[in-house]
Short mmCIF file of C-alpha atoms and ligand atoms in Angstrom, two decimals:
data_model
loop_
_atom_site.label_atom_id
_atom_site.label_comp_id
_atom_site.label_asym_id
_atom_site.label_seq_id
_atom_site.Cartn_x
_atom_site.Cartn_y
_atom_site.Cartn_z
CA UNK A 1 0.00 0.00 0.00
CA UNK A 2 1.53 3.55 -1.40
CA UNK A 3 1.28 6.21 1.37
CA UNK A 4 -1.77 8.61 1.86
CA UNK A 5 -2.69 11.44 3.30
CA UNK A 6 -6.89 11.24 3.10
CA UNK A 7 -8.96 13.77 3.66
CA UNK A 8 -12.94 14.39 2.22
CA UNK A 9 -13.91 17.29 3.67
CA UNK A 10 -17.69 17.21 2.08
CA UNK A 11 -20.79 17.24 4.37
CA UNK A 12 -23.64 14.69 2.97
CA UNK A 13 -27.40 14.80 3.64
CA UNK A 14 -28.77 11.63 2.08
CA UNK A 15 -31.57 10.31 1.32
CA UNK A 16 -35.86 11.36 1.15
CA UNK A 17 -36.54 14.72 1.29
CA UNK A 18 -33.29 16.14 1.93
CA UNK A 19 -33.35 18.89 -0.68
CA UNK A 20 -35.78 21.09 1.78
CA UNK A 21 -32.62 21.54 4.10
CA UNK A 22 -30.80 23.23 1.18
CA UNK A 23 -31.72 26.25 2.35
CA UNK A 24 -30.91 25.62 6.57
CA UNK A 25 -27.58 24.28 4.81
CA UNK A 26 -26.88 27.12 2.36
CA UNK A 27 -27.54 30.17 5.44
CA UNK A 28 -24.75 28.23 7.32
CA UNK A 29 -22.08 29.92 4.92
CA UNK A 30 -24.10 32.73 3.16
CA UNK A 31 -27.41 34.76 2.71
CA UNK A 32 -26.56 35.86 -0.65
CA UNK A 33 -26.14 33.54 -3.11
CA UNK A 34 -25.92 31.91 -7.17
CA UNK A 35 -28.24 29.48 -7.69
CA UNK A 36 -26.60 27.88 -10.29
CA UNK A 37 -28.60 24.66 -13.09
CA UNK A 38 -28.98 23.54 -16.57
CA UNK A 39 -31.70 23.10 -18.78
CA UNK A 40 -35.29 22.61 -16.82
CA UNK A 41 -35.31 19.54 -15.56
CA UNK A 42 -34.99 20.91 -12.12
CA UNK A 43 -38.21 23.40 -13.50
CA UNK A 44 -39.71 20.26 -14.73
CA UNK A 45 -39.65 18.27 -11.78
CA UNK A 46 -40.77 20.51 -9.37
CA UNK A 47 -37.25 20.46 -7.01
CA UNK A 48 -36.35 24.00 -8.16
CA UNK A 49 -39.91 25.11 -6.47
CA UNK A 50 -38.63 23.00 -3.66
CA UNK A 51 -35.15 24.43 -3.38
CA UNK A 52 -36.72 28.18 -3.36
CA UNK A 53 -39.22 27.66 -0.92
CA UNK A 54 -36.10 26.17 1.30
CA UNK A 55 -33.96 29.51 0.32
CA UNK A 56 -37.08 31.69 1.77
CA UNK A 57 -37.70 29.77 4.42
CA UNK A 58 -33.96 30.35 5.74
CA UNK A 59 -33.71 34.03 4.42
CA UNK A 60 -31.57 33.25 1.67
CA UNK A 61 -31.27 36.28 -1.02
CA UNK A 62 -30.49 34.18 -4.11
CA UNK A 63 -29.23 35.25 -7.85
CA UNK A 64 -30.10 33.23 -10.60
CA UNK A 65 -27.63 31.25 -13.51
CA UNK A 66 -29.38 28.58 -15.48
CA UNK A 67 -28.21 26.78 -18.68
CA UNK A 68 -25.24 24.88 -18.14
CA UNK A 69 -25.66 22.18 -20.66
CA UNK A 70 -23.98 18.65 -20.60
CA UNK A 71 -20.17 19.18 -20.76
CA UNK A 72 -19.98 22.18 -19.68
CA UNK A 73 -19.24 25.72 -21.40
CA UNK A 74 -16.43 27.85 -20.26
CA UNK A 75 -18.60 30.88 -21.99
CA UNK A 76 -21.33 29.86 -19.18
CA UNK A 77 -18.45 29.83 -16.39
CA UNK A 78 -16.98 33.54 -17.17
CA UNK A 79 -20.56 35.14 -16.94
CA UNK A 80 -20.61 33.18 -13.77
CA UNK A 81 -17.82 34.93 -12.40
CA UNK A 82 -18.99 37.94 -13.52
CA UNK A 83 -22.09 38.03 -12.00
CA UNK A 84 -20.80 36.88 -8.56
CA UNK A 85 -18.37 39.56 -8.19
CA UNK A 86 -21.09 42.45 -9.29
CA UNK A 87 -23.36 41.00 -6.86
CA UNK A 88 -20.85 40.29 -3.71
CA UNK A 89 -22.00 37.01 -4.31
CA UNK A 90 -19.73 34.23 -1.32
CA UNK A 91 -21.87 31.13 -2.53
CA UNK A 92 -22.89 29.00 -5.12
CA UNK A 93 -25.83 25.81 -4.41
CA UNK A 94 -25.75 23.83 -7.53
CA UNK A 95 -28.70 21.99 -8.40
CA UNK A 96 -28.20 19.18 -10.87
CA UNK A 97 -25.41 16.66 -12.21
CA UNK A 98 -21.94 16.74 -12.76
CA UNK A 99 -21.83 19.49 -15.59
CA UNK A 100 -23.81 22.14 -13.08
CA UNK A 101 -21.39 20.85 -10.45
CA UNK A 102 -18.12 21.15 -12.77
CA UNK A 103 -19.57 25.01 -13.73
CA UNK A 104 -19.87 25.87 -10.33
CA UNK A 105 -16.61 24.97 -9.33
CA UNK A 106 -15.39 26.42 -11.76
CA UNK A 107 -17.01 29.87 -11.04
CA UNK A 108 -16.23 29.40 -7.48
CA UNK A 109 -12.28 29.01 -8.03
CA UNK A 110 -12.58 32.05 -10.79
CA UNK A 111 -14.61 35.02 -8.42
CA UNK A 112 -11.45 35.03 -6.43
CA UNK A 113 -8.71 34.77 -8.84
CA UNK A 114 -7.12 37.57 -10.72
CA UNK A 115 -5.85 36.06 -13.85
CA UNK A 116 -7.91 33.56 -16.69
CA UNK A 117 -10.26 30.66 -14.77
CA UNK A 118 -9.06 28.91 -17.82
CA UNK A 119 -5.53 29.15 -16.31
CA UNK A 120 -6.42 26.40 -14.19
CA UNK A 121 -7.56 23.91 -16.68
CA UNK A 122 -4.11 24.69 -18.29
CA UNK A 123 -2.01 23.79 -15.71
CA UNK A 124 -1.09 27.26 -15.63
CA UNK A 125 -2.43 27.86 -12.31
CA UNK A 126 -3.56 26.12 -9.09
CA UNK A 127 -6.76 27.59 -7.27
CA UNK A 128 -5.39 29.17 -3.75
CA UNK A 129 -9.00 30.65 -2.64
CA UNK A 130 -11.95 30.08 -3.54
CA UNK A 131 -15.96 30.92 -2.67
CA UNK A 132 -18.37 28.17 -1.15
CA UNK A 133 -20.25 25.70 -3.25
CA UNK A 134 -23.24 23.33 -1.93
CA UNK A 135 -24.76 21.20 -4.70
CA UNK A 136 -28.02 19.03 -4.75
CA UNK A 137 -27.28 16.23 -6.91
CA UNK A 138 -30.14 15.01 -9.65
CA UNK A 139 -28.00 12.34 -11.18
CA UNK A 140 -25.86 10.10 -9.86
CA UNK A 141 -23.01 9.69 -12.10
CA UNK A 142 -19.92 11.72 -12.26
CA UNK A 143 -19.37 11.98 -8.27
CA UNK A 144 -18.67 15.51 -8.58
CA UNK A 145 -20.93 16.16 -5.49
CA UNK A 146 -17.66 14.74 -3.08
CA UNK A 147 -14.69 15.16 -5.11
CA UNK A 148 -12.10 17.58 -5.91
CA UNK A 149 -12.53 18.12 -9.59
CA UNK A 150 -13.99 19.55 -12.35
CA UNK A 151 -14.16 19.46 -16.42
CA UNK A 152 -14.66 22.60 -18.46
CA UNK A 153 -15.41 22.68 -21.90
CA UNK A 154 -13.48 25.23 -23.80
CA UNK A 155 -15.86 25.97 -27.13
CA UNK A 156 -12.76 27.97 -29.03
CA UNK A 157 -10.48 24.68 -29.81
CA UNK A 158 -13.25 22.39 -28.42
CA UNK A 159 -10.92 21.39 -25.47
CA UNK A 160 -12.10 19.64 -22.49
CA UNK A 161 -10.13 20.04 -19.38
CA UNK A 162 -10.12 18.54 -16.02
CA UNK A 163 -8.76 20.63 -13.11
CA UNK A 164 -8.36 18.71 -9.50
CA UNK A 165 -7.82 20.94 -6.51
CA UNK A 166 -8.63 20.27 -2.41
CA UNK A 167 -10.63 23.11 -2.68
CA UNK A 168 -12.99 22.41 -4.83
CA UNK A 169 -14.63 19.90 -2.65
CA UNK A 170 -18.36 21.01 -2.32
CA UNK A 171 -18.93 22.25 1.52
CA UNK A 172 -22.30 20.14 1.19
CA UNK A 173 -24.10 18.21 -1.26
CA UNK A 174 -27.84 17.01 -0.90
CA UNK A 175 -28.40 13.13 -1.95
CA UNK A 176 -31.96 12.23 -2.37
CA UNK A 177 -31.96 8.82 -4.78
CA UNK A 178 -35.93 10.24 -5.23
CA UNK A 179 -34.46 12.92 -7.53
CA UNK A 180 -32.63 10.49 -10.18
CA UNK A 181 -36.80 9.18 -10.69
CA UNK A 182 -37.21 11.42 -13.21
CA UNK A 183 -34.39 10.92 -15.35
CA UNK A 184 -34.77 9.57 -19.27
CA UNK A 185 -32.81 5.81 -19.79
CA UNK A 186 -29.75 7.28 -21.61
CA UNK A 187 -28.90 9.39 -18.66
CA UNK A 188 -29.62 6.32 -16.31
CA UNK A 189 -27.08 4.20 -18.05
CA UNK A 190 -24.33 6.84 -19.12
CA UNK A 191 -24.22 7.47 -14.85
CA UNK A 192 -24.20 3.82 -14.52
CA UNK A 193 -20.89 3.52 -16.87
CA UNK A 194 -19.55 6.90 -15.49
CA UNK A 195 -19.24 5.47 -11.93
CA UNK A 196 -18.36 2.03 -13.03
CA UNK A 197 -15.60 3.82 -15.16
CA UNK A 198 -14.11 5.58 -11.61
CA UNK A 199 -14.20 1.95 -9.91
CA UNK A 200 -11.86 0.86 -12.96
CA UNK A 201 -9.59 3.86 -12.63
CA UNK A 202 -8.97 3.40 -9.78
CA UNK A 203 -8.84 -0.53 -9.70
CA UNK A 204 -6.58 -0.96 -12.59
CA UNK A 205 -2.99 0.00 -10.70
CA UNK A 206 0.75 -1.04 -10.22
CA UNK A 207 0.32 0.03 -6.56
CA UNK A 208 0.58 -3.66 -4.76
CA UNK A 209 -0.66 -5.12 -2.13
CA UNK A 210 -3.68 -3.05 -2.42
CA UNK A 211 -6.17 -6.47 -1.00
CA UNK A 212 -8.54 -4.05 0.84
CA UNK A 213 -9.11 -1.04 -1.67
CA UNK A 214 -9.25 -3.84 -4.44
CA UNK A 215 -12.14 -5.70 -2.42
CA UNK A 216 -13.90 -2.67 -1.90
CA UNK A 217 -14.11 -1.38 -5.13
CA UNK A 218 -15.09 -4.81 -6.65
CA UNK A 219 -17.77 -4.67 -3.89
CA UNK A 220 -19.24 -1.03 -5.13
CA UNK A 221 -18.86 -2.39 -9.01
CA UNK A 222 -21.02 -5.49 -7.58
CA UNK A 223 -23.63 -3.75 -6.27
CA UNK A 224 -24.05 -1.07 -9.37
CA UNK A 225 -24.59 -4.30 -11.48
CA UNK A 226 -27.09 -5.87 -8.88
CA UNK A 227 -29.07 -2.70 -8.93
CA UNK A 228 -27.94 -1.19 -12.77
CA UNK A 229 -30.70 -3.13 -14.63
CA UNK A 230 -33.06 -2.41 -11.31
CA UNK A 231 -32.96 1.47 -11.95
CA UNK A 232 -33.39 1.08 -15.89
CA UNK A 233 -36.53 -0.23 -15.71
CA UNK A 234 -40.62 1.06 -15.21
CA UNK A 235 -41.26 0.01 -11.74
CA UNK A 236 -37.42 1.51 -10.44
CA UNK A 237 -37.43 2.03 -6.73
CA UNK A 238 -36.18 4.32 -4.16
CA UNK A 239 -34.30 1.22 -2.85
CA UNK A 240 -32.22 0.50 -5.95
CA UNK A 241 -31.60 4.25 -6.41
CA UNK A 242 -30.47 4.74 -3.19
CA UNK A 243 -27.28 1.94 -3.61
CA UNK A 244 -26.51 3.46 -7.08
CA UNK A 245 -26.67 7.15 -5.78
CA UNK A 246 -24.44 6.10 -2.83
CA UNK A 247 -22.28 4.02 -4.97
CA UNK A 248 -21.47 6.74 -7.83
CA UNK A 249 -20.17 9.17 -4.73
CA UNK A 250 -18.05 6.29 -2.86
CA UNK A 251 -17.10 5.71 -6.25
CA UNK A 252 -15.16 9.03 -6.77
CA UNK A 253 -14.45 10.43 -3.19
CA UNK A 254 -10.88 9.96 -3.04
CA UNK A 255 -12.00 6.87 -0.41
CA UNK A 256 -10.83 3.69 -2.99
CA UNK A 257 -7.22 5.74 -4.15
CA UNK A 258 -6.02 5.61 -0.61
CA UNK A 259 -2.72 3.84 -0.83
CA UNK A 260 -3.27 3.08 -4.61
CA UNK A 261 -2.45 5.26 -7.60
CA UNK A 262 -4.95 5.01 -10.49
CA UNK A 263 -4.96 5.10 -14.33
CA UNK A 264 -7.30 7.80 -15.69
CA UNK A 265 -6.00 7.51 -19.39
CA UNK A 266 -9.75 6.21 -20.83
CA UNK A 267 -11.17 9.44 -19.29
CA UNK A 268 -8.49 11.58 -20.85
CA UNK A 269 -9.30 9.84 -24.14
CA UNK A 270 -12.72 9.82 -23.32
CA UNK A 271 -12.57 13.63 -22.72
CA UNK A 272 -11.27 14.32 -26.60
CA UNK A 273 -14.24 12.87 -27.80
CA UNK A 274 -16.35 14.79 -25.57
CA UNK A 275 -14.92 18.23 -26.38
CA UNK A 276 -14.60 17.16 -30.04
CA UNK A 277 -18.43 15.38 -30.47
CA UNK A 278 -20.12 16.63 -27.19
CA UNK A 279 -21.13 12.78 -26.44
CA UNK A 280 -22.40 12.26 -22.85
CA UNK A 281 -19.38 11.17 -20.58
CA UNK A 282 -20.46 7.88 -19.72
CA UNK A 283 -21.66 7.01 -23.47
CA UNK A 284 -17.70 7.95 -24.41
CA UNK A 285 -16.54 5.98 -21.53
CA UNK A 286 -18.44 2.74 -22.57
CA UNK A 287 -17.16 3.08 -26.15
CA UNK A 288 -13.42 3.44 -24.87
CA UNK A 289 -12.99 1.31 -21.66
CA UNK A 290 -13.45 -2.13 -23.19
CA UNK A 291 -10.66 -1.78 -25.65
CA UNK A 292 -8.21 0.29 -23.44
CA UNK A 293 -8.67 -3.19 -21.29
CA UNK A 294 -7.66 -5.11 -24.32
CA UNK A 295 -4.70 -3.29 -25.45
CA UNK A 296 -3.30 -2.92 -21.53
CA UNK A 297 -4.55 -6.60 -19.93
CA UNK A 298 -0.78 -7.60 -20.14
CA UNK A 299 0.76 -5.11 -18.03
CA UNK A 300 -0.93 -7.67 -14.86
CA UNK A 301 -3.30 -10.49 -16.25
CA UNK A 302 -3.51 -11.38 -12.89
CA UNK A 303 -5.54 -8.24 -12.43
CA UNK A 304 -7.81 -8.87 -15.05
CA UNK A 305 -8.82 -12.20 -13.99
CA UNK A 306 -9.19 -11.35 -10.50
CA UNK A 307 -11.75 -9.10 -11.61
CA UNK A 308 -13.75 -10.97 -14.10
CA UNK A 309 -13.97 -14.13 -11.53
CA UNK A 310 -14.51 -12.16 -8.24
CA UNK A 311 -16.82 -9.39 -10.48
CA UNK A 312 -18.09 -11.09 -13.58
CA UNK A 313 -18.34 -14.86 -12.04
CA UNK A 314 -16.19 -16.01 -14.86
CA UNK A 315 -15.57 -19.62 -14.36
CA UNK A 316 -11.40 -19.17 -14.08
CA UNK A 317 -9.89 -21.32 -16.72
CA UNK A 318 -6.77 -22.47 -15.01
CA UNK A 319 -4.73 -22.90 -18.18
CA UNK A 320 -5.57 -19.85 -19.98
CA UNK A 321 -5.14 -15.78 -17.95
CA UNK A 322 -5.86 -14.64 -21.50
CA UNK A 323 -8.88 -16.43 -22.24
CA UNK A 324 -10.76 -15.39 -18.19
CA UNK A 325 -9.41 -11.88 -18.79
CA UNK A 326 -11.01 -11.56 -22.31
CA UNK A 327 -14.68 -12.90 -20.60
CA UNK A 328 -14.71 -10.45 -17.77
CA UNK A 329 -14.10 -7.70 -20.29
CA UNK A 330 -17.04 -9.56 -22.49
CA UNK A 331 -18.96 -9.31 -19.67
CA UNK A 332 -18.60 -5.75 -19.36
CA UNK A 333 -19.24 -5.08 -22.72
CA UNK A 334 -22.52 -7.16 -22.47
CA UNK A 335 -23.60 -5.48 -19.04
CA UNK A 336 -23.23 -1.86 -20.57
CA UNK A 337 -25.07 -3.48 -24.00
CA UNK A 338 -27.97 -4.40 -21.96
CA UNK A 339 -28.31 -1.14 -20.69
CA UNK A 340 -28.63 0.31 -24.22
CA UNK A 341 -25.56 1.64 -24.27
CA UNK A 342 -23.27 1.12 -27.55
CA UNK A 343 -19.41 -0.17 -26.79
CA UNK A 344 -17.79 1.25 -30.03
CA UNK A 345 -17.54 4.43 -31.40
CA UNK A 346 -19.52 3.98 -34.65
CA UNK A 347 -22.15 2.83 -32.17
CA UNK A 348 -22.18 6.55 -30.90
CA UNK A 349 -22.17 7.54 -34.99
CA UNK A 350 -18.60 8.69 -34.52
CA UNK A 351 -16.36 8.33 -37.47
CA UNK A 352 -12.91 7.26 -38.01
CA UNK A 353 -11.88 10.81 -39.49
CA UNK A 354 -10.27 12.42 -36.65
CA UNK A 355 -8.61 9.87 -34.54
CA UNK A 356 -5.11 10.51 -35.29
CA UNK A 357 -6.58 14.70 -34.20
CA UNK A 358 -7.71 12.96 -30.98
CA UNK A 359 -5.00 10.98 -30.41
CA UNK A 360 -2.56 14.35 -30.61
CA UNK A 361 -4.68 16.42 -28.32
CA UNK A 362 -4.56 13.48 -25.76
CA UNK A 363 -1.32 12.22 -25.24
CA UNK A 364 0.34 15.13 -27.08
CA UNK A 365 3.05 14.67 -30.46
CA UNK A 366 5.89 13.24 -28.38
CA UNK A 367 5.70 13.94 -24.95
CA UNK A 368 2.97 13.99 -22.65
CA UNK A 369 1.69 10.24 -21.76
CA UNK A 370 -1.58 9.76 -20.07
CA UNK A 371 -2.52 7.02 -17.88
CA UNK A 372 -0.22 5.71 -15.03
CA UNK A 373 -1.32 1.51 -15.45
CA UNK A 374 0.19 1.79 -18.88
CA UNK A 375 1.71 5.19 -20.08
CA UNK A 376 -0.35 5.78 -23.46
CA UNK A 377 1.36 7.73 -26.23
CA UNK A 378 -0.11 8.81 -28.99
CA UNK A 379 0.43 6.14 -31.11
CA UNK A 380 -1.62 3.78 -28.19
CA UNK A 381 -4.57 6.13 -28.12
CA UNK A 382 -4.48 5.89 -31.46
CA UNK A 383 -4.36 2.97 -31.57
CA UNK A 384 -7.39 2.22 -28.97
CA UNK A 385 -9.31 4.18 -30.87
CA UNK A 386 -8.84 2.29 -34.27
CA UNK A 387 -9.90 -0.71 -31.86
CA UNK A 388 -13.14 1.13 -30.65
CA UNK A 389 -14.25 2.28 -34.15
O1 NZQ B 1 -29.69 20.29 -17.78
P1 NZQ B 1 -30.86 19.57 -17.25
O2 NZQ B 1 -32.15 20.03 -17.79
O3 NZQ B 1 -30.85 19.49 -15.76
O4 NZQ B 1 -30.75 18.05 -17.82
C1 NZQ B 1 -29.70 17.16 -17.49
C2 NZQ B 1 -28.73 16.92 -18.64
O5 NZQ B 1 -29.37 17.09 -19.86
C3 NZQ B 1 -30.28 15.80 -17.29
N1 NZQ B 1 -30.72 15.56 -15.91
C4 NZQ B 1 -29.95 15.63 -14.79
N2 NZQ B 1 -30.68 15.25 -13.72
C5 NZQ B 1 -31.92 14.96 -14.19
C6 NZQ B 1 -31.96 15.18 -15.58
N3 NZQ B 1 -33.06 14.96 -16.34
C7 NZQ B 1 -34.17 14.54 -15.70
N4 NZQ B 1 -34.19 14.29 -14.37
C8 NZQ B 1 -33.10 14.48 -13.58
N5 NZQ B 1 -33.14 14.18 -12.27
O6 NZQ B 1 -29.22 14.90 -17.57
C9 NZQ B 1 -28.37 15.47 -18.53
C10 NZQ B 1 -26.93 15.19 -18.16
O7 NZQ B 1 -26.54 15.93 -17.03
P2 NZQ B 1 -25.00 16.07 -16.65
O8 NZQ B 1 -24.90 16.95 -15.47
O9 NZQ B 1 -24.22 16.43 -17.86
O10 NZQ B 1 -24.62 14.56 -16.27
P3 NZQ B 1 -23.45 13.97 -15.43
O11 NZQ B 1 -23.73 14.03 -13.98
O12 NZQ B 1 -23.18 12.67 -16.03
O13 NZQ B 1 -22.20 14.95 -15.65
C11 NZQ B 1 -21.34 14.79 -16.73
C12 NZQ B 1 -20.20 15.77 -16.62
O14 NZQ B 1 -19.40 15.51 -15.45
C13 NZQ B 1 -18.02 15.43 -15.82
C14 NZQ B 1 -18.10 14.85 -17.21
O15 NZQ B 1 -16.89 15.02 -17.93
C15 NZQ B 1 -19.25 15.62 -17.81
O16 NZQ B 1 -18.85 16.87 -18.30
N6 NZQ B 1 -17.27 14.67 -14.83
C16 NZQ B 1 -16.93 15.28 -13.70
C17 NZQ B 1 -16.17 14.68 -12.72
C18 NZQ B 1 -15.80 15.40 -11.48
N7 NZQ B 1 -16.02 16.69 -11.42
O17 NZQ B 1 -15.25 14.82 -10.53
C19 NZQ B 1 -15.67 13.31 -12.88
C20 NZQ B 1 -16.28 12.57 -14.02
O18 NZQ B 1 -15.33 11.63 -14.50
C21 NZQ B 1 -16.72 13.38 -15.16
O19 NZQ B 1 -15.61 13.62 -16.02
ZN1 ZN B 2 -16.08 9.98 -15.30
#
């Protein structure tokens, strides 16, 4: 086990009903605040009426920014900054799912600073202050509600970024499994994948022994497929929503790296074709992660099979790693299938034209790898993606 310094500094209120503290949570840190969401399904659902009548009810003065649409816009971010500092504004509740979460982060780590907010998504600049963020989470996916990053879209280039800072953990976020109800299929499965996606991050390592983070990450990936197919159907319940919900936070709180370093290279490929097609994250991520397993399963077979017997119930074939390894990663394929999700890129109607453009703004001409399992260059992204066409 690596060393680890751990810390998750985000406060949780989970489960039925909790969104009608956001406002006895919110007047904690601030009166005046940006209530910050996307397109209307918060309108739609009735929580936004919910949320306000919570804001009243604790004398919270509120400012309004809506649209944030899936991957999120750094156009959407700047006016977000803007309007905070015009307005004295020390708070921003997000209400929604990882993109509102991402843009409010964002806005919160730009009131403050001085220079670009895009700085940070350079690598030009860490965050060294920033204003308070509480978030009420509507889909349980990305796990930006407890951790300590955030992706920005840049439109000019069509970049997507990630930026990772301690401060950028939300002070609070809201967890009511009710909320995720309302969601259409396609959003249901791409969370499913997104979380799954952290687990295999994270499990895929060179970190060793790691026995108790790898048992508890195959134990979250375990329960997401027990309770995957529950939520996809008419007939979902609170019960099943509740594990995933919980599961796609534990998922990405920093809890499962503790004294193992993870990969990440799928979601920096993943993130080209985001910026480049605007796919929904998890859709990318199902397209990609099967055939990054392919290409990589040799740096540690063992790994593989481990997790395709103690995950997938493969039947270990004692005379062939290769052959267990390939039918967990079949199994995969087939769970994410089953959902409706597509695992190859023509599946998501993207075509083979601007790989070698992807591959570049990934892993760079020459000299900057992603992915610590395997260091991908661009000639292995490039070569993944060929695979995932
Ligand atoms: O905008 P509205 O109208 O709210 O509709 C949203 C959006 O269209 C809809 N939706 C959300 N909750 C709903 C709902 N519709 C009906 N009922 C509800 N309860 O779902 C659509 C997708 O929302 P979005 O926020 O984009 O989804 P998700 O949570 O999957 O977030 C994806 C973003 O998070 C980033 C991804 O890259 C992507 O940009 N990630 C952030 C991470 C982090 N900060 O730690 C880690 C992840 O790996 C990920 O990269
Ligand atoms: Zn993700």
């Amino acid at each position: 086990m690596d060393n680890f310094i751990f810390r998750n500094p985000t406060q949780i209120y989970f489960g039925k009903g909790m969104e009608n503290k956001a406002g006895e949570a919110v007047s904690v840190y601030s009166k005046n605040i940006l209530l910050h969401y996307g397109g209307g399904s918060i309108k739609k659902s009735g929580l936004y009426d919910r949320v306000i009548a919570s804001l009243k009810s604790s004398g919270v003065e509120w400012t309004e920014l809506a649209g944030v649409k899936p991957n999120p816009r750094l156009s959407l971010v700047r006016e977000g900054i803007k309007i905070c500092r015009e307005k004295d504004i020390d708070f921003i509740l997000a209400v929604g799912g990882g993109s509102v979460i991402d843009s409010a982060k964002a806005i919160a780590a730009g009131v403050p600073y001085e220079g670009d907010v895009w700085d940070f998504y350079e690598g030009k600049a860490q965050p060294e202050e920033v204003i308070g963020l509480g978030t009420v989470l509507t889909i349980p996916a990305a796990g930006s509600e407890s951790s300590n990053g955030t992706v920005i879209t840049k439109e000019e280039g069509q970049l997507k970024r990630p930026c990772g800072s301690e401060l950028l953990y939300p002070d609070f976020s809201i967890l009511n499994p009710e909320l995720a109800m309302t969601l259409p299929p396609f959003q249901r499965a791409c969370g499913v994948a997104d979380m799954m996606a952290h687990l295999f991050e994270r499990y895929f390592t060179n970190s060793y022994p790691v026995e108790l983070t790898d048992r508890m990450i195959e134990a979250v990936l375990k329960t997401i497929i027990h309770n995957g197919p529950s939520v996809m159907m008419d007939g979902d319940t609170y019960d099943a929503w509740a594990e995933i919900m919980w599961s796609g936070t534990v998922a990405h709180n920093g809890s499962l790296d503790t004294g193992r370093l993870g990969d990440w290279g799928s979601h920096q490929m993943e993130h080209e074709l985001s910026g480049i097609y605007d796919v929904a994250h998890g859709a990318g991520l199902a397209a990609l992660f099967p055939h990054w397993m392919r290409y990589v399963m040799n740096q540690d077979i063992k790994r593989f099979v481990q997790l395709a017997v103690r995950v997938w119930n493969v039947d270990q074939n004692f005379k062939s790693d290769e052959e267990t390894a390939l039918a967990g990663i079949e199994a995969l394929e087939q769970f994410w299938q089953s959902l409706g999700l597509a695992t190859t890129l023509s599946g998501l109607d993207i075509p083979g034209d601007r790989l070698e453009e992807m591959a570049g703004k990934c892993a760079g001409e020459t000299d900057n790898p992603q992915g610590q399992f395997v260091k991908l260059y661009k000639k292995d992204v490039l070569a993944i993606l060929e695979m995932a066409l």
